[in-house]
Every structure is written in C-alpha cells, then in structure tokens.
XYZ file of C-alpha atoms in Angstrom:
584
model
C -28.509 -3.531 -7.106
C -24.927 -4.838 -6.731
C -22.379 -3.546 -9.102
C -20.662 -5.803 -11.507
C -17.137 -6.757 -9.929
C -14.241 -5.502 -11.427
C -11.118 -7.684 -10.496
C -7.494 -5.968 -9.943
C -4.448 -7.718 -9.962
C -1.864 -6.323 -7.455
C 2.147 -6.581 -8.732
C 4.397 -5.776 -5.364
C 7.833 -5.306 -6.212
C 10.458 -5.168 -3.856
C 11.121 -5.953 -0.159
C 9.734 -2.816 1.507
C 6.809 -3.045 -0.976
C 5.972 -6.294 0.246
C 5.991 -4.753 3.938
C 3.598 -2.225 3.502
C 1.477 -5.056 0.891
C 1.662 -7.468 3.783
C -0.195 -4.807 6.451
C -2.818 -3.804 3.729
C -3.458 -7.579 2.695
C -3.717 -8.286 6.406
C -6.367 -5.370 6.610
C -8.208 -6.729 3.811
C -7.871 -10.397 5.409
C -9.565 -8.652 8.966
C -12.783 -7.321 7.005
C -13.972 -10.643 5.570
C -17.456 -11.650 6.427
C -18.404 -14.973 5.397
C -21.868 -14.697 7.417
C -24.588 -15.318 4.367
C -27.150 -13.710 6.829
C -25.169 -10.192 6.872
C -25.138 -7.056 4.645
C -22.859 -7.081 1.940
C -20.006 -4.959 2.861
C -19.756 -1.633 1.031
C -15.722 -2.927 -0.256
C -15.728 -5.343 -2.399
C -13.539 -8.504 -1.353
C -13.802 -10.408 -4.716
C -12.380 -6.986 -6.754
C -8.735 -8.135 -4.979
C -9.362 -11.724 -3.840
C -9.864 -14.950 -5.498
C -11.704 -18.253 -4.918
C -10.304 -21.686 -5.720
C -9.912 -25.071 -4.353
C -6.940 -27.216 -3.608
C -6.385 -30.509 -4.386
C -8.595 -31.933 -1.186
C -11.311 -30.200 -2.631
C -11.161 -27.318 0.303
C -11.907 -24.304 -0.837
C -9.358 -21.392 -0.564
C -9.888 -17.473 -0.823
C -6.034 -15.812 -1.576
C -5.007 -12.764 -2.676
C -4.853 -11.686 -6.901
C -1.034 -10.876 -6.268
C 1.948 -11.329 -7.535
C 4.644 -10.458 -4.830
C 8.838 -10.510 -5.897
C 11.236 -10.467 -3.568
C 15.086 -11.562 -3.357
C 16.851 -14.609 -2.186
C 16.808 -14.417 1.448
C 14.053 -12.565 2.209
C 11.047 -15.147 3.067
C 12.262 -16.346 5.851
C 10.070 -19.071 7.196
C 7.505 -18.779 4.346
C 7.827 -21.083 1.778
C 7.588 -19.658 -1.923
C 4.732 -22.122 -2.687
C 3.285 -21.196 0.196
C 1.300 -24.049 2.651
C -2.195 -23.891 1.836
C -2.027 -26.650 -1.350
C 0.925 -28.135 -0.358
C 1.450 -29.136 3.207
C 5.053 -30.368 2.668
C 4.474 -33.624 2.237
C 3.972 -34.431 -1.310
C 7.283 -32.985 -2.188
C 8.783 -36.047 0.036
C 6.846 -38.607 -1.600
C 7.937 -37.748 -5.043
C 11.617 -39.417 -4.318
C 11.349 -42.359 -6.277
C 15.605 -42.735 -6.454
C 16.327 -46.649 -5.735
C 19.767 -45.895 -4.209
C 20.610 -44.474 -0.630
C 20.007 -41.494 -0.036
C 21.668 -39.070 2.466
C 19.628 -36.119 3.944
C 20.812 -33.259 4.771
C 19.024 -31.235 7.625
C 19.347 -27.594 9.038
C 17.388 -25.867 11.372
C 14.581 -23.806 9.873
C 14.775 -20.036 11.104
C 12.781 -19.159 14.680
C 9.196 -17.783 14.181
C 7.943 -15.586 16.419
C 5.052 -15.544 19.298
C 2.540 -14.045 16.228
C 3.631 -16.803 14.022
C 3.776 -19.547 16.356
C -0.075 -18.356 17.674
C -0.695 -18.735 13.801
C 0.886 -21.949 13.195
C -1.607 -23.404 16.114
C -4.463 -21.521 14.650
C -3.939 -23.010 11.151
C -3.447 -26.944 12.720
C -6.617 -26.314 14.864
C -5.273 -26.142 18.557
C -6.502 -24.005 20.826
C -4.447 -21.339 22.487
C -4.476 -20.835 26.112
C -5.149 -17.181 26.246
C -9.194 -17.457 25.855
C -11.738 -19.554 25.317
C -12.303 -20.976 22.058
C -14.886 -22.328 19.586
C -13.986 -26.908 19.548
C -10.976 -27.946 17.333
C -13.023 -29.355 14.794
C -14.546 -26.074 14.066
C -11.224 -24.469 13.585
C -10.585 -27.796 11.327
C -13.545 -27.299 8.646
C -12.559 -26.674 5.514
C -14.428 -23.881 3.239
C -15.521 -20.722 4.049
C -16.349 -21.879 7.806
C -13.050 -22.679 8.851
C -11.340 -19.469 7.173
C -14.137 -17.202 9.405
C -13.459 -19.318 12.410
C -9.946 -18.675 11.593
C -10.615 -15.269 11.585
C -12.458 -14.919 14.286
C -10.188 -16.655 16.418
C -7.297 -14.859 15.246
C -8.887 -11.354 16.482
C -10.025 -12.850 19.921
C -6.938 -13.835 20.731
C -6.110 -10.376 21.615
C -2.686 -10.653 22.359
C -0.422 -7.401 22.487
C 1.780 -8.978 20.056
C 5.496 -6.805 20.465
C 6.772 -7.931 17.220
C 9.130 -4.586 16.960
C 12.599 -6.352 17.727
C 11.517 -9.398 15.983
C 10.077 -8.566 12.270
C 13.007 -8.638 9.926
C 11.178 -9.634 6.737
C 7.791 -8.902 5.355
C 6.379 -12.833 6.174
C 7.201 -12.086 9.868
C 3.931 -10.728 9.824
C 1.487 -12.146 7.151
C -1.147 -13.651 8.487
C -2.951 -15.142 5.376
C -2.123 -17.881 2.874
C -0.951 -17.106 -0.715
C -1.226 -18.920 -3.770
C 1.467 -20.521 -5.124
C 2.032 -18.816 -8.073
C 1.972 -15.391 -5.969
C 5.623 -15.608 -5.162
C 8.707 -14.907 -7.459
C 11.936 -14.836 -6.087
C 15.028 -13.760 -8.044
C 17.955 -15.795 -7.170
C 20.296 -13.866 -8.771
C 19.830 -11.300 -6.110
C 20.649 -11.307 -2.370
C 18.561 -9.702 0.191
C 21.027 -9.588 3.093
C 25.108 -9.328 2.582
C 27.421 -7.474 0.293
C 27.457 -9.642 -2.504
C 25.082 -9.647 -5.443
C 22.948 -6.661 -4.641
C 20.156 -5.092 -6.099
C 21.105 -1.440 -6.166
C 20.850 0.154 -8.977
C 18.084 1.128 -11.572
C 19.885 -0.079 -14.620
C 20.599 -4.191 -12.824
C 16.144 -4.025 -12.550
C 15.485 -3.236 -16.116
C 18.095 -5.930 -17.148
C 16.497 -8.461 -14.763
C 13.811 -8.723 -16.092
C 14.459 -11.012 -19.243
C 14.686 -14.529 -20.141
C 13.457 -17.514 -17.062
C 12.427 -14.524 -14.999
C 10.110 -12.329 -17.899
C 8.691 -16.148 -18.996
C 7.851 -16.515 -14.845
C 6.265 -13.461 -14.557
C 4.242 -13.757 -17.628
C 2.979 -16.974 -16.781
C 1.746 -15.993 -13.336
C 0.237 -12.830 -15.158
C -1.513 -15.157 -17.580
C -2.543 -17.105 -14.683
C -4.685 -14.549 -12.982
C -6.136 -12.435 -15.599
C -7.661 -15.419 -18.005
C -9.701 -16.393 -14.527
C -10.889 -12.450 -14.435
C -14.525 -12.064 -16.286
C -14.316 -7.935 -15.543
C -10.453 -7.016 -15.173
C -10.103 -3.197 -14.440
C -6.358 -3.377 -14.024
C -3.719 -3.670 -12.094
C -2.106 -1.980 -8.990
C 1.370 -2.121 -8.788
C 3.751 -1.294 -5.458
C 7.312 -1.026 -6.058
C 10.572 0.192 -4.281
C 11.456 3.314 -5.716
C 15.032 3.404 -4.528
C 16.546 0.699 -5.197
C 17.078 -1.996 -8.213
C 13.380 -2.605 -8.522
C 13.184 0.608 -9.721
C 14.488 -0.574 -13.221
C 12.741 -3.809 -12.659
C 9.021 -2.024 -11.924
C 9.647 0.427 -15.044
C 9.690 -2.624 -17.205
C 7.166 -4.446 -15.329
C 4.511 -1.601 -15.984
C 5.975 -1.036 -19.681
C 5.068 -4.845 -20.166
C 1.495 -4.034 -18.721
C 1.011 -1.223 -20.961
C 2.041 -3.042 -24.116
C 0.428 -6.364 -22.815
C -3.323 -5.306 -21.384
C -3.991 -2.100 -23.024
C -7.073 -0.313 -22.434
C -6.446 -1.236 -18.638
C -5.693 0.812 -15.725
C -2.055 0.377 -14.530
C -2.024 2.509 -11.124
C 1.585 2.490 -9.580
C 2.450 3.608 -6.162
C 6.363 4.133 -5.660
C 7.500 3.114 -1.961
C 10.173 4.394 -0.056
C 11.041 4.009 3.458
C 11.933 7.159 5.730
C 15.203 4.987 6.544
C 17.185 2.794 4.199
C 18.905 -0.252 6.510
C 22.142 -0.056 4.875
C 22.238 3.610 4.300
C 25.618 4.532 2.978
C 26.401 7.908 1.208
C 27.405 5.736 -1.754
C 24.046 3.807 -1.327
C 21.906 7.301 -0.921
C 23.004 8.280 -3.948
C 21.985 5.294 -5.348
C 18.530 5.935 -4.157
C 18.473 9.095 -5.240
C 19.440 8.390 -9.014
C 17.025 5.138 -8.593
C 13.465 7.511 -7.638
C 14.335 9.892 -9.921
C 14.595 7.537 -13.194
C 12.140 5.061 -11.189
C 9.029 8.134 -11.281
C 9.690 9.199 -14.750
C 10.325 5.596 -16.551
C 6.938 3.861 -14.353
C 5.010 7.759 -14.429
C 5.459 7.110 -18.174
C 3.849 3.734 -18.184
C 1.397 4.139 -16.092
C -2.376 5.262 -15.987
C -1.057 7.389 -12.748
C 1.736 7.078 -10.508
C 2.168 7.959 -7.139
C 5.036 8.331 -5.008
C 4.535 7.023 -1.233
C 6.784 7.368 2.019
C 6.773 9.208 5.015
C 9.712 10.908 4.380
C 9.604 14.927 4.199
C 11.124 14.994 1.203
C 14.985 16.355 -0.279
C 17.360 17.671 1.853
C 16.705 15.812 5.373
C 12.936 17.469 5.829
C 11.481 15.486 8.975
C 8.669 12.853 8.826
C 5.303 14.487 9.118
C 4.143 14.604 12.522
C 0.657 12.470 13.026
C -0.670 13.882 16.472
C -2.432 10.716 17.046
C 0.294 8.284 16.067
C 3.439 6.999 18.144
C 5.776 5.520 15.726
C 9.281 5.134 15.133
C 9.883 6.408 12.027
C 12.923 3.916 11.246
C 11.291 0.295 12.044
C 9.963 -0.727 8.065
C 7.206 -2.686 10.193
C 5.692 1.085 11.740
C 5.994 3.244 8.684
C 4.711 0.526 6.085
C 1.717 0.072 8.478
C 1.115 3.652 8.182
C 0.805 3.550 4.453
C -1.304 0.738 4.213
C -3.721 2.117 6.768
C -3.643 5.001 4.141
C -3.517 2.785 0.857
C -6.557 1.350 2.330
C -8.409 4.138 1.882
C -7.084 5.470 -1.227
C -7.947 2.230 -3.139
C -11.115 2.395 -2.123
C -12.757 4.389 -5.004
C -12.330 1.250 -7.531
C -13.480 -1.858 -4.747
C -16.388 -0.259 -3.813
C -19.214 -2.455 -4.468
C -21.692 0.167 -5.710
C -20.958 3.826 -7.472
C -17.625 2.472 -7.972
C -14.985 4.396 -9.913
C -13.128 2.344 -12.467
C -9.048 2.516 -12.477
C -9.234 4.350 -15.389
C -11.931 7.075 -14.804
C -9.765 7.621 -11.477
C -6.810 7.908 -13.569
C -8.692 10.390 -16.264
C -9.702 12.618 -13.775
C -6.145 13.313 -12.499
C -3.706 12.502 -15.361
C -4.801 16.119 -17.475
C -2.249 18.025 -19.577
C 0.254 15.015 -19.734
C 0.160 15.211 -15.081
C 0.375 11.407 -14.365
C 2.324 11.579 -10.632
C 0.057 12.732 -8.383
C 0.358 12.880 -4.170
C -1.178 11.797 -1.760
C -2.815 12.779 1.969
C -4.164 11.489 4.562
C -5.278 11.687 8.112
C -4.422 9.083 9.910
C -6.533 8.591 11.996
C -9.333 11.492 11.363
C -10.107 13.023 14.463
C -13.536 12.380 15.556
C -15.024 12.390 18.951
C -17.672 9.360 19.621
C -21.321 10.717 19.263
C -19.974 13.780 17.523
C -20.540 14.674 14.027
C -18.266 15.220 10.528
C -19.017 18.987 11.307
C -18.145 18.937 14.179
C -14.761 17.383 13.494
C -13.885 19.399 10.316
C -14.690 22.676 11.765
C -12.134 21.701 15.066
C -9.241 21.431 12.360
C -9.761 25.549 12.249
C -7.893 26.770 8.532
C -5.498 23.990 8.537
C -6.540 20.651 6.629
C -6.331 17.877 8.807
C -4.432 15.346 6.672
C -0.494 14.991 6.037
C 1.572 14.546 3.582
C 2.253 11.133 2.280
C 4.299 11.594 -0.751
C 6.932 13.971 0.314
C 5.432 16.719 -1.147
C 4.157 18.993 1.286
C 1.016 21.526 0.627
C 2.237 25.065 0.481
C 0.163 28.196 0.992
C -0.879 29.624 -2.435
C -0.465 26.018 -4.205
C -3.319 25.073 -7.135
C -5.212 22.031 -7.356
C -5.798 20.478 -10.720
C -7.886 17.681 -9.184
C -8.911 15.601 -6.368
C -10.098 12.395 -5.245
C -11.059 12.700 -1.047
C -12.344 9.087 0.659
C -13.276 9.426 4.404
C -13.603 5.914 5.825
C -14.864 4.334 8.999
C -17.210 7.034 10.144
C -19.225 3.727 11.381
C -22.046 4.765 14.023
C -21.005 9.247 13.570
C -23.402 11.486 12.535
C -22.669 13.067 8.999
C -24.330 15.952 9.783
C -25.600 18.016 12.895
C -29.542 17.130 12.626
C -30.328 20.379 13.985
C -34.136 21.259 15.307
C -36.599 23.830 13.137
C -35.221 26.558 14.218
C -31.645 26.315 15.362
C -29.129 28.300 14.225
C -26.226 26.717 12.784
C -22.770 26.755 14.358
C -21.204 26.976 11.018
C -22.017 26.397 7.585
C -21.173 22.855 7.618
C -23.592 22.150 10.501
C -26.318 23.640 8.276
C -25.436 21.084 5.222
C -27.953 17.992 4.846
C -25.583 15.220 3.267
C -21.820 14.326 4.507
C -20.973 14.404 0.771
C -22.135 17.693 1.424
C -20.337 18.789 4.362
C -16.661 17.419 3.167
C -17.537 18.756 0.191
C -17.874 22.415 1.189
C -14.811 21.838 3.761
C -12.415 21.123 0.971
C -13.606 23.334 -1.463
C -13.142 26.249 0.800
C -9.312 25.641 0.643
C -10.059 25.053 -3.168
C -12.868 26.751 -4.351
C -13.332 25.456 -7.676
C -10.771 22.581 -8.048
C -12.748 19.325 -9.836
C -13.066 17.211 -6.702
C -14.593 13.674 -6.520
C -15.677 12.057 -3.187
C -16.432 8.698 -1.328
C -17.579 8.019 2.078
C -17.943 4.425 3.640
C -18.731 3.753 6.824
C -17.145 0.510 7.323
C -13.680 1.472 9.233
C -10.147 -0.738 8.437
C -10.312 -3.358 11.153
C -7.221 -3.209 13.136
C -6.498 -7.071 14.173
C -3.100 -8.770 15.305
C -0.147 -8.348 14.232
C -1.395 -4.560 13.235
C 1.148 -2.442 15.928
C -0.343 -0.773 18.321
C 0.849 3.113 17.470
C -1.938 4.784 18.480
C -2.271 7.455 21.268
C -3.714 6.502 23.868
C -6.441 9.480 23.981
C -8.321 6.445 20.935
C -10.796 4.116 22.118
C -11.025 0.800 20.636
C -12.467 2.628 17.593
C -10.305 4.859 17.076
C -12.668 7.533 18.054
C -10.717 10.638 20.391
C -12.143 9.754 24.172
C -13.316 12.755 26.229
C -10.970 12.577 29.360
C -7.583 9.744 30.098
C -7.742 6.172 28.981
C -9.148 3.697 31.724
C -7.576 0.652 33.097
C -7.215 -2.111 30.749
C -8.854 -0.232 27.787
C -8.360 -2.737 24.888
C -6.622 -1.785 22.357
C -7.422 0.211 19.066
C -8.988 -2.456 16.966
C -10.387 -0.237 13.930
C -9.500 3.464 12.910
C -11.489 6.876 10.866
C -9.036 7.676 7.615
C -9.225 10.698 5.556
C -7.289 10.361 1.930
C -6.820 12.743 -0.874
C -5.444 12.131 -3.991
C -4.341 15.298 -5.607
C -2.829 16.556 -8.513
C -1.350 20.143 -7.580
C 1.363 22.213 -8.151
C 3.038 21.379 -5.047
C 4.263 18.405 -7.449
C 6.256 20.353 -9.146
C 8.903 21.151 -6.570
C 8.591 17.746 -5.305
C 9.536 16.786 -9.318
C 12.063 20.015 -9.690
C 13.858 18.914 -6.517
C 14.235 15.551 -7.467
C 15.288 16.562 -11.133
C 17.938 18.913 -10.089
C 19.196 16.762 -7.215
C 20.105 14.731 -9.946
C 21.772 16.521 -12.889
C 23.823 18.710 -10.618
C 25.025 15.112 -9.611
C 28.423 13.750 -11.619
C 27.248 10.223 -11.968
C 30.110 9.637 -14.367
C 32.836 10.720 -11.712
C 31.240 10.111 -8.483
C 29.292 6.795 -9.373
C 30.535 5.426 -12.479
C 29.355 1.814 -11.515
C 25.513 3.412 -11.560
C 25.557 3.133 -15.341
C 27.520 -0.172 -15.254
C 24.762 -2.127 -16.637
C 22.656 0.713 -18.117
C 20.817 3.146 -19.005
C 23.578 4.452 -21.381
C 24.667 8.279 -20.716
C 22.742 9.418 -23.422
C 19.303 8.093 -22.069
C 20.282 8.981 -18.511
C 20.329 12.518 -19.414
C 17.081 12.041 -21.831
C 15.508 10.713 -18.653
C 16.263 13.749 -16.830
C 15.227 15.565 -19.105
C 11.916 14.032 -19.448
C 11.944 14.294 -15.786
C 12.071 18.678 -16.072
C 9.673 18.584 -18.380
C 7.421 16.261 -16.088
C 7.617 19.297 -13.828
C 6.599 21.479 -15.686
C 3.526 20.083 -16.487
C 2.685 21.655 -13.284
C 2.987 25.177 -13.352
C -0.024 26.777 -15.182
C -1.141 29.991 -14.681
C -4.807 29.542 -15.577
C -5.586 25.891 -15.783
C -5.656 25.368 -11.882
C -7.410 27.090 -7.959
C -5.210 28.151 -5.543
C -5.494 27.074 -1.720
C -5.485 31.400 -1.024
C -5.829 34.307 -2.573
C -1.990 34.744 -2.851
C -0.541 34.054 -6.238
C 2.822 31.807 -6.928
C 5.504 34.020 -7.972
C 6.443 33.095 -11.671
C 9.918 31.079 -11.722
C-alpha cells in the first residue's frame, strides 16, 4: 500500500546554498518517471515537487522552494522564471499613449548547457543525435516534460562548464515557479559596495517588504499542502545569511509549530573573496549562524567539505577528482550526499517523518549533528554488500562531510545510515547448504542485516536506524564528470582499465550517516573558542555595526560552550573502541 505523502517545503538561503540546491534539484529533476505503466519509484517526487497549471492550461511540475539570492546573482534567469510567463505579456501591458523610448542592453552569454536547453525547451532538435519529432518535444503536460527529459539525458554531451559557471542558474536545468525566487536588492552579489557580510546585516534584513515577501510565498505553498511534514532549509553559514537564516527558521518555529524544521548550514572549502578581514567574518558568522538556527531548529547540520579549524585539508574521496575550490565541484558533492541523507522522509513507504528523524538524534538538548558519506560506495558489478563492506577492512568507508572528523575512541549517541543505488547488487552472498561463510556478514540473510552488523561493530550498541533503496541518483547533464575513471557508467568499480569511449558515469552507489557523536563537540569547542579568544571589539568593530549588541554576542557564545557540552557524557553514549576519552 502506498504511504500517505508528506510534502516538504525547501527554504535555500544564500548564493552557495543555491549551488549545491541547484545540483540536488537537478538530481531530483533526472529521476522523474512519468511512464503510468512503470513501478512507482521507491522516492517520492510529490513529497518535494508540486503540480499546477499555467495560464494555457499546460500543466507544470516545479519544485516546493523558496530560493533567495542577491542582486546580481541570476544571471540569465529571470526571477519569475519562463515557464508562465514567456516574456511577452509583460510587453503588452504598456498601455502609455505617448512615445516611448526603449532602452536595450545585451542580455549576459549563456553557455553550450544552456543554449542546448534553450533549444530543448522551444522544441528544436540538436544535432548531436537523433531525436524523437518536434512536436513531441512541443506537447504540453506530463509528455512533453518526459520527452524533455529524456532528450536532455541522450544528448550526452561532455558538457565542460568549469570555466563558465559563475552563478547557481548557469546550471539549472528545470523551471521554477514564480514565487520561488526572492531577491534582496539591497544587497550586491558581485563588487565592494553593499555587501552581505556579516551575521548581524541578515537578522536585520529580514523585516518590513522583504518579511511580508517571504511570508506570502510561505503562505503560498503550505495552504496547497494536505500532509506538510516540514521544511528543509539550506543556508550559507558564513556569511550575512547567517543572521538572515536564524530568523528565517525562528519565524518557522513560531509560525508552523509542531513541524519539522531540518537546517543544513553550507559552507564552501573556498570563499571567492577570501580576505583575512572577510575570514574572520566567516568565522564569527558560523559560529553565531549554528547556535542561533541549532536553536530553532528540529536539527541542524553543518555541511562543507572543508576539514575543519585551522587549515585541515578537504577529505580525500578515492573515487572522486575534484577541485576543491570551483563552488560548481564541491556543491555537487554535497548534493550527491544530501540526496541520500533526505531520503529517510521522501521515501514512499516505511517513511520516517522530519520529526521522528529529528527525535531520534536531538537527545539531551544535541540538535547539530554531522554528517558522512561515501561518495560513491565502492562496489564491484555482480558483487555483493558483503563483499564491499568487508574490503573497507577496520576503517568505515565514508568521509566526513561536516568538518568534524571521526576520531578513534569517539561515542555515538545515534545514527541514521541510507545506502542508495545498490540497483541490480546482491545484498547478501546467497551462499549454498553448506558453505562456509567468508565472514560474518556473508552469513547474514537481509542487507538491513549485513549494514547493520557492519556499523554496529564500530558501535556496538549505539541506537541506529537504517534505509536501503535501490534506485541510484541519476547522474544527467550538467552533473560534472568527477569521477575516476576505474567507474562504469554506474558507478560500479570495473575489474581492469576503462575501455575506449566508455560513456560516462551516469548514476552513482551513496552511503550516508547522520550521527550525533561526540566528535561534535570539538567540532563545537573549536568553533566556540576560535571565537571568544577573538577581540571583535578591537579587531572588527564594524561586525557588531548593525547587531547583535556585545552583550548577546557573548550570550551567544556562551550558549555556543554549553552546546558543546551537551556532548561529552560519560555513560549516555558507545564508543567506536575499547579506548576511553580522556576527561577534559
């Protein structure tokens, strides 16, 4: 029996939010199936997308979201977006009797991905393969939007967007509402003038035309919801939005309580203007940005590929080849990642609820948990999850996503672990009366099973909550093409070198965990004491310019120790080994 949808509404705050929203929204977009004569996929679409019609009467499928940005930053997508407006009712409003004089300036370049797009959306056919008719590509409904698709991912093209993304529409390739975009014109994205830097300019931002905007678009989307679960929110952690995302989730709380408000805090590894005046910025921005939106929030997780404090290195994915500074690598990274960690609440059946997810992790006052993930999970094609779990030996195979690495002798509160896209693996060896098993995983009869007993060997008795589903994230253009080239087109490790013209990877295995640990709490003591022993007053005095005032700064901070301290308990958690942490 099909579970009752529960819709989410997804808040992204900030421009490097929006880049790693954009990749997971285009991963999302790739796994649509409008075939009525196939299985219902195991995610459910309808949890994060809605349907409605325009004005023509087509009907549209666009993303629950509510994406906010700065001036500057769309480039060459409009903020009402295309899909009900063409452009040319705007134009036939001008009812003014007089001349009129028109001023025209070039609209910025698109590039090749874009302009494939542009033809795709207008129904011509590009050169590069051969095609379903125009008029196909021309319905309107669910048929053209799967031909779209469909097209889209045949095209194929090794799109080299690296030295051409600048902004986060560079590479959407799906329509938005218009009520999905906000931009705050008070606010520059590019230049030195009217900046949002600093934690105290967010929180006052968000008042008067801009709160009433917001509101209304909020208002919009959850009166059409029947079952809303809640919301997930993305926001930059170092910069402005920071103040700006603590209020946004402080006007969730006080506006929709009784739902889930999960926030994940973004960061890049490298800031584009990175100044020492600016780092410290970001610095003072994450660490009132986790405490203010940890305190509003069902559960908050911080997100970046970063190593963490004091110039730690990017974990190392073996089967990745990314450059850790391009925004359009390392947000693709997450989202491949976010993907998977969402997964527990869109699942069409034995779903987990926002808030159960949040229960289960948020104990003893812990809401900022971390995350993991391999990416991709090492599998070889025909093998089996034994198989692959007992070749990563007595290290866990994923990495650290939050900047908050594992240590030996850490506890574990809680977990949540989602392996997806295990699609035609065995779960378990299927060995012959008989048989001796290799291991004990290969003697296990469930893959719930088998990952189960993998991860509770590193944590023997740590609450732990699972969720397998098949169905991989499909990989289509403009996804970059980081992977080694040891993957097959499934992202499955190949037994010997690539061959000739081996397509590219065009779905990959993840491996998430969601953890609260006390490896948190030097990730939270580090950040804490980064920023007290820093003399905001005589080394940033414009920081507090337009708030917080000096008293709440330091009551921040100190919230912020405390935080950490949630995190150190001597019997309430399982350690990794059988070495103890050394009381501080």
């Amino acid at each position: 029996m099909t579970g009752v949808c529960r819709e989410v509404i997804t808040l992204q705050l900030g421009h490097y939010s929006n880049f790693v929203g954009t990749h997971w929204w285009n991963l999302q977009d790739a796994s649509l199936c409008y075939d009525p004569g196939s299985a219902l996929p195991e995610v459910q679409s309808d949890s994060v997308f809605r349907e409605g019609q325009t004005p023509g009467g087509s009907v549209t499928y666009t993303p629950r979201l509510i994406a906010m940005d700065l001036k500057g930053s769309l480039r060459t997508l409009r903020q009402e977006g295309s899909l009900y407006d063409p452009g040319g009712a705007a134009a036939a409003a001008v009812t003014w009797p007089g001349s009129v004089t028109v001023h025209k300036h070039s609209p910025p370049e698109k590039n090749c991905f874009l302009e494939d797009l542009e033809k795709l959306d207008k129904g011509q056919i590009l050169t590069e393969a051969e095609f379903c008719s125009a008029s196909q590509l021309q319905g309107s409904g669910p048929l053209g939007i799967d031909s779209f698709n469909n097209q889209l991912t045949r095209v194929q093209k090794n799109y080299r967007l690296e030295g051409s993304v600048t902004v986060w529409s560079d590479f959407l390739r799906l329509h938005l509402h218009p009520r999905s975009v906000v931009v705050i014109h008070q606010f520059n994205h590019d230049g030195e003038a009217h900046r949002l830097e600093t934690f105290g300019q967010g929180e006052s931002a968000l008042q008067g035309a801009l709160l009433d905007e917001l509101e209304d678009r909020l208002h919009f989307f959850v009166e059409e919801c029947d079952y809303l679960q809640g919301f997930q929110v993305l926001c930059d952690l170092e910069d402005g939005f920071a103040g700006l995302g603590s209020k946004v989730t402080e006007l969730l709380q006080d506006s929709y309580s009784g739902r889930g408000i999960l926030t994940w805090g973004v960061a890049p590894v490298i800031h584009r203007d990175s100044t020492p005046a600016r780092d410290r910025y970001h610095l003072l921005n994450a660490a009132l940005g986790t405490v203010n939106m940890a305190a509003h929030s069902s559960l908050f997780c911080p997100l970046t590929l970063r190593g963490g404090l004091g110039g730690r290195p990017p974990p190392l994915f073996p089967l990745l080849s990314y450059d850790p500074a391009l925004w359009y690598h390392s947000s693709a990274i997450l989202a491949l990642a976010l993907d998977a960690l969402t997964v527990p609440y869109r699942l069409r059946n034995n779903s987990a609820p926002m808030w159960q997810v949040a229960d289960s992790l948020a104990v003893a006052g812990r809401k900022v948990v971390a995350a993991y993930g391999a990416v991709p999970f090492p599998m070889m094609p025909g093998g089996s999850l034994p198989d692959a779990l007992s070749a990563c030996a007595d290290a866990l195979p994923w990495k650290p996503l939050s900047a908050c690495p594992e240590a030996a002798g850490s506890r574990c509160y809680g977990q949540w672990s989602t392996l997806r896209g295990y699609e035609g693996q065995k779960l378990i060896s299927c060995l012959s009366p008989g048989i001796e098993p290799l291991t004990p995983l290969h003697g296990l009869h469930s893959g719930e099973d088998v990952l189960a007993a993998y991860i509770s060997s590193f944590y023997p008795s740590a609450p732990l909550a699972l969720q397998l589903v098949s169905a991989p994230s499909k990989l289509t253009p403009p996804f970059p093409q980081i992977f080694s080239p040891t993957l097959d087109a499934q992202g499955f490790m190949r037994g010997g070198a690539p061959p000739a013209g081996a397509p590219p990877v065009s779905s990959v295995p993840i491996l998430t965990s969601l953890q609260s640990g006390t490896a948190l709490r030097l990730f939270l003591s580090e950040l804490q004491r980064a920023a007290a022993t820093f003399d905001v007053r005589r080394r940033a005095p414009s920081f507090l310019s337009q708030g917080p005032e000096m008293a709440d700064y330091q009551e921040a901070l100190e919230e912020l120790r405390l935080l950490g301290c949630c995190y150190h308990d001597d019997s309430g958690g399982t350690t990794r080994s059988s070495s103890e942490d050394d009381d501080d």
